Amino acid sequence: MKVFIVHAHAEPQSFNGTLTRHAQQVLEAAGHEVIISDLYAMNFDPVSDRRNFTTQKNPDYFKQQIEEMYATEVNGFAADIQAEMEKLEWCDVLIMQFPLWWFSLPAILKGWVDRTLAMGKVYGGGKWYDNGVFQGKKAMLSLTTGGPENMYTAIGINGNINEILFPIHHGILRFVGFDVLPPFIAWAVAHADEEKRQVYLNAYQDRLLKIEETEPIFYPPLSDYDDRFQLKSK
């Protein structure tokens, strides 16, 4: 199994850093291959504009999707973007490791999504959801939160964590074809002692070693929708 971890935390000694190192050790010990993009260590540029490309379809007016489709045709992506695309093509499993910031991805990771998941190359022309480019590949979020689990329930003040993650799970990962696995979440790690952190590490090891047999989150296939993209009545 080939695993690509996109890591988004500025502090190597953070628990996010610990989780990524732990994942690499566990997976490699089990015979799997691992590549890591440590976005902060790479000084990855999250700003999406003409710097994404070495080519120009329209030098007078910038429309990113038009430039993405043209770059796909003529191999015109910037070297840093092309490298990330190649890692996505290589992997069987994508893991995003990050702290939940403002109920979403850290800006550097969102910028990675904006720049790397390019139209033409990764989606478009009927390539989406279960017909997506990455169909047959798996993706999983591994994240930490500031608050405890009880805050992220249907009756919790922050709302249901599954609804919070839906735009990432469905709107990003499933949109480009991944089978999306249930997330691994380490709750309130800033307040967790070493014993609790070890519990999380043990649980993460178990999740990692069972990736190949883990059932993905169910989303209705495209065939369940009508021509207005509404679910057909049963």
Tab-separated table of C-alpha atoms in Angstrom:
chain	number	residue	atom	x	y	z
A	1	MET	CA	0.000	0.000	0.000
A	2	LYS	CA	1.307	3.446	-0.963
A	3	VAL	CA	0.344	6.175	1.518
A	4	PHE	CA	0.669	9.923	0.940
A	5	ILE	CA	0.415	12.072	4.077
A	6	VAL	CA	-0.153	15.803	3.671
A	7	HIS	CA	0.895	17.306	6.989
A	8	ALA	CA	-0.177	20.803	8.036
A	9	HIS	CA	1.216	21.991	11.364
A	10	ALA	CA	3.948	24.571	11.889
A	11	GLU	CA	5.390	22.984	15.039
A	12	PRO	CA	7.262	19.670	14.587
A	13	GLN	CA	6.875	18.844	18.301
A	14	SER	CA	3.094	19.218	18.177
A	15	PHE	CA	0.836	16.211	18.604
A	16	ASN	CA	0.022	16.523	14.906
A	17	GLY	CA	3.739	16.069	14.263
A	18	THR	CA	3.757	13.070	16.586
A	19	LEU	CA	0.807	11.519	14.741
A	20	THR	CA	2.503	11.917	11.361
A	21	ARG	CA	5.787	10.402	12.574
A	22	HIS	CA	3.846	7.604	14.266
A	23	ALA	CA	1.920	6.914	11.057
A	24	GLN	CA	5.110	6.699	9.040
A	25	GLN	CA	6.725	4.315	11.534
A	26	VAL	CA	3.652	2.084	11.847
A	27	LEU	CA	2.985	1.874	8.127
A	28	GLU	CA	6.580	1.305	7.072
A	29	ALA	CA	7.005	-1.362	9.763
A	30	ALA	CA	3.995	-3.117	8.224
A	31	GLY	CA	5.650	-3.052	4.787
A	32	HIS	CA	3.824	-0.085	3.297
A	33	GLU	CA	5.409	2.848	1.424
A	34	VAL	CA	4.972	6.365	2.803
A	35	ILE	CA	5.559	9.813	1.305
A	36	ILE	CA	5.001	12.947	3.404
A	37	SER	CA	4.427	16.506	2.238
A	38	ASP	CA	5.152	18.629	5.320
A	39	LEU	CA	3.667	21.851	3.996
A	40	TYR	CA	5.227	24.231	6.507
A	41	ALA	CA	8.658	22.603	6.242
A	42	MET	CA	8.355	22.866	2.454
A	43	ASN	CA	7.372	26.554	2.690
A	44	PHE	CA	4.464	25.589	0.486
A	45	ASP	CA	2.853	28.647	-1.075
A	46	PRO	CA	-0.931	28.477	-0.519
A	47	VAL	CA	-1.774	31.428	-2.756
A	48	SER	CA	-3.462	30.334	-5.964
A	49	ASP	CA	-2.953	32.555	-9.014
A	50	ARG	CA	-0.783	32.625	-12.129
A	51	ARG	CA	2.128	31.234	-10.130
A	52	ASN	CA	0.363	27.849	-10.462
A	53	PHE	CA	1.395	27.726	-14.115
A	54	THR	CA	4.313	28.011	-16.500
A	55	THR	CA	1.869	28.686	-19.340
A	56	GLN	CA	-0.856	31.211	-20.133
A	57	LYS	CA	-4.024	30.562	-22.065
A	58	ASN	CA	-5.252	34.133	-21.704
A	59	PRO	CA	-2.598	36.646	-20.605
A	60	ASP	CA	-5.166	39.456	-20.415
A	61	TYR	CA	-7.724	37.923	-18.045
A	62	PHE	CA	-7.037	35.313	-15.391
A	63	LYS	CA	-9.615	32.583	-14.883
A	64	GLN	CA	-8.090	29.779	-12.899
A	65	GLN	CA	-10.134	26.899	-14.266
A	66	ILE	CA	-9.404	27.900	-17.865
A	67	GLU	CA	-5.681	28.065	-17.084
A	68	GLU	CA	-5.860	24.707	-15.270
A	69	MET	CA	-7.466	23.013	-18.263
A	70	TYR	CA	-4.884	24.537	-20.607
A	71	ALA	CA	-1.995	23.542	-18.328
A	72	THR	CA	-3.379	20.000	-18.283
A	73	GLU	CA	-3.236	19.933	-22.098
A	74	VAL	CA	0.290	21.342	-22.434
A	75	ASN	CA	1.946	20.156	-19.200
A	76	GLY	CA	2.039	23.705	-17.914
A	77	PHE	CA	1.825	23.353	-14.133
A	78	ALA	CA	4.485	24.892	-11.921
A	79	ALA	CA	7.029	22.429	-10.545
A	80	ASP	CA	5.743	22.527	-6.956
A	81	ILE	CA	2.191	21.759	-8.083
A	82	GLN	CA	3.270	19.047	-10.523
A	83	ALA	CA	5.195	17.330	-7.719
A	84	GLU	CA	2.100	17.179	-5.501
A	85	MET	CA	-0.042	15.920	-8.370
A	86	GLU	CA	2.428	13.103	-8.972
A	87	LYS	CA	2.235	12.088	-5.298
A	88	LEU	CA	-1.548	11.907	-5.572
A	89	GLU	CA	-1.290	9.750	-8.686
A	90	TRP	CA	1.244	7.488	-6.919
A	91	CYS	CA	-0.671	6.843	-3.724
A	92	ASP	CA	-3.327	4.308	-2.844
A	93	VAL	CA	-4.272	6.228	0.300
A	94	LEU	CA	-4.235	9.951	1.055
A	95	ILE	CA	-4.107	11.086	4.688
A	96	MET	CA	-4.547	14.742	5.623
A	97	GLN	CA	-3.072	15.529	9.053
A	98	PHE	CA	-4.051	18.857	10.584
A	99	PRO	CA	-5.495	20.742	13.555
A	100	LEU	CA	-9.106	21.816	13.071
A	101	TRP	CA	-8.901	25.613	12.748
A	102	TRP	CA	-12.068	27.692	12.637
A	103	PHE	CA	-14.088	24.550	11.883
A	104	SER	CA	-12.062	23.854	8.742
A	105	LEU	CA	-8.625	23.294	7.235
A	106	PRO	CA	-5.637	25.475	8.100
A	107	ALA	CA	-5.029	28.012	5.319
A	108	ILE	CA	-1.867	26.307	4.074
A	109	LEU	CA	-3.740	23.024	3.601
A	110	LYS	CA	-6.711	24.723	1.949
A	111	GLY	CA	-4.221	26.397	-0.373
A	112	TRP	CA	-2.744	23.008	-1.191
A	113	VAL	CA	-6.243	21.849	-2.164
A	114	ASP	CA	-6.895	24.994	-4.208
A	115	ARG	CA	-3.674	24.678	-6.179
A	116	THR	CA	-3.268	20.912	-6.525
A	117	LEU	CA	-6.789	19.696	-7.295
A	118	ALA	CA	-6.871	21.343	-10.691
A	119	MET	CA	-9.695	21.273	-13.207
A	120	GLY	CA	-8.865	19.135	-16.214
A	121	LYS	CA	-6.208	17.238	-14.326
A	122	VAL	CA	-8.238	16.156	-11.312
A	123	TYR	CA	-11.868	16.885	-12.139
A	124	GLY	CA	-14.140	18.128	-14.915
A	125	GLY	CA	-15.604	16.637	-18.067
A	126	GLY	CA	-17.751	14.193	-16.126
A	127	LYS	CA	-14.942	13.246	-13.763
A	128	TRP	CA	-16.469	13.762	-10.333
A	129	TYR	CA	-17.787	11.849	-7.318
A	130	ASP	CA	-17.909	8.110	-8.054
A	131	ASN	CA	-16.620	8.814	-11.594
A	132	GLY	CA	-13.748	10.866	-10.202
A	133	VAL	CA	-10.099	10.614	-11.180
A	134	PHE	CA	-9.179	9.053	-7.851
A	135	GLN	CA	-11.842	6.348	-7.811
A	136	GLY	CA	-10.458	3.224	-6.188
A	137	LYS	CA	-8.186	5.244	-3.910
A	138	LYS	CA	-8.921	5.933	-0.246
A	139	ALA	CA	-8.645	9.161	1.750
A	140	MET	CA	-8.783	9.809	5.478
A	141	LEU	CA	-8.623	12.868	7.685
A	142	SER	CA	-6.534	12.675	10.848
A	143	LEU	CA	-7.107	15.752	12.952
A	144	THR	CA	-6.903	17.283	16.373
A	145	THR	CA	-9.437	19.554	18.045
A	146	GLY	CA	-9.245	22.195	20.729
A	147	GLY	CA	-12.428	21.093	22.457
A	148	PRO	CA	-13.565	17.735	23.846
A	149	GLU	CA	-15.739	15.306	21.930
A	150	ASN	CA	-18.947	16.272	23.749
A	151	MET	CA	-18.751	19.759	22.204
A	152	TYR	CA	-18.947	18.240	18.705
A	153	THR	CA	-22.215	16.332	18.891
A	154	ALA	CA	-25.711	17.065	17.576
A	155	ILE	CA	-26.506	18.778	20.890
A	156	GLY	CA	-22.999	20.141	21.476
A	157	ILE	CA	-22.251	23.844	21.195
A	158	ASN	CA	-19.947	23.369	18.187
A	159	GLY	CA	-22.314	21.103	16.271
A	160	ASN	CA	-21.964	17.612	14.882
A	161	ILE	CA	-18.379	16.916	13.806
A	162	ASN	CA	-19.621	14.949	10.784
A	163	GLU	CA	-21.476	18.016	9.522
A	164	ILE	CA	-18.425	20.196	10.134
A	165	LEU	CA	-16.247	17.830	8.108
A	166	PHE	CA	-18.806	17.273	5.320
A	167	PRO	CA	-17.406	20.044	3.068
A	168	ILE	CA	-13.987	18.379	3.264
A	169	HIS	CA	-15.145	14.772	3.105
A	170	HIS	CA	-17.758	15.174	0.387
A	171	GLY	CA	-16.994	18.533	-1.214
A	172	ILE	CA	-13.269	17.901	-1.686
A	173	LEU	CA	-12.258	14.260	-1.267
A	174	ARG	CA	-15.365	12.472	-2.551
A	175	PHE	CA	-15.802	15.088	-5.286
A	176	VAL	CA	-12.528	13.983	-6.890
A	177	GLY	CA	-13.354	10.292	-6.498
A	178	PHE	CA	-11.784	9.099	-3.265
A	179	ASP	CA	-13.493	6.546	-1.074
A	180	VAL	CA	-13.591	8.577	2.134
A	181	LEU	CA	-12.842	6.711	5.343
A	182	PRO	CA	-14.195	7.783	8.737
A	183	PRO	CA	-11.867	10.356	10.292
A	184	PHE	CA	-9.411	9.755	13.102
A	185	ILE	CA	-9.871	12.485	15.707
A	186	ALA	CA	-7.747	13.255	18.749
A	187	TRP	CA	-9.981	15.416	20.922
A	188	ALA	CA	-8.716	18.335	23.032
A	189	VAL	CA	-5.085	17.243	22.802
A	190	ALA	CA	-3.784	20.478	24.340
A	191	HIS	CA	-5.424	19.329	27.568
A	192	ALA	CA	-4.477	15.646	27.257
A	193	ASP	CA	-1.801	14.138	29.508
A	194	GLU	CA	0.817	11.674	28.270
A	195	GLU	CA	-1.338	8.691	29.168
A	196	LYS	CA	-4.242	10.007	27.102
A	197	ARG	CA	-1.938	10.844	24.218
A	198	GLN	CA	-0.626	7.298	24.233
A	199	VAL	CA	-4.205	6.045	24.065
A	200	TYR	CA	-4.664	8.139	20.933
A	201	LEU	CA	-1.434	6.816	19.415
A	202	ASN	CA	-2.507	3.232	20.061
A	203	ALA	CA	-5.922	3.892	18.536
A	204	TYR	CA	-4.351	5.565	15.494
A	205	GLN	CA	-2.036	2.602	14.977
A	206	ASP	CA	-5.063	0.318	14.969
A	207	ARG	CA	-6.840	2.532	12.410
A	208	LEU	CA	-3.776	2.671	10.164
A	209	LEU	CA	-3.286	-1.072	10.139
A	210	LYS	CA	-6.953	-1.606	9.239
A	211	ILE	CA	-7.178	0.958	6.432
A	212	GLU	CA	-7.540	-1.664	3.719
A	213	GLU	CA	-10.529	-3.275	5.442
A	214	THR	CA	-12.237	-0.117	6.733
A	215	GLU	CA	-15.632	0.627	5.195
A	216	PRO	CA	-15.818	4.103	3.636
A	217	ILE	CA	-18.466	6.641	4.503
A	218	PHE	CA	-21.533	5.978	2.350
A	219	TYR	CA	-22.516	8.616	-0.185
A	220	PRO	CA	-25.221	7.989	-2.806
A	221	PRO	CA	-23.766	7.265	-6.266
A	222	LEU	CA	-24.421	9.561	-9.200
A	223	SER	CA	-26.961	7.070	-10.523
A	224	ASP	CA	-29.193	7.875	-7.548
A	225	TYR	CA	-29.644	11.469	-8.788
A	226	ASP	CA	-31.923	12.791	-11.517
A	227	ASP	CA	-30.959	15.224	-14.276
A	228	ARG	CA	-31.384	18.129	-11.827
A	229	PHE	CA	-28.954	16.464	-9.414
A	230	GLN	CA	-31.704	15.770	-6.922
A	231	LEU	CA	-32.012	12.385	-5.275
A	232	LYS	CA	-34.583	10.278	-7.093
A	233	SER	CA	-37.631	9.343	-5.082
A	234	LYS	CA	-37.637	5.719	-4.016
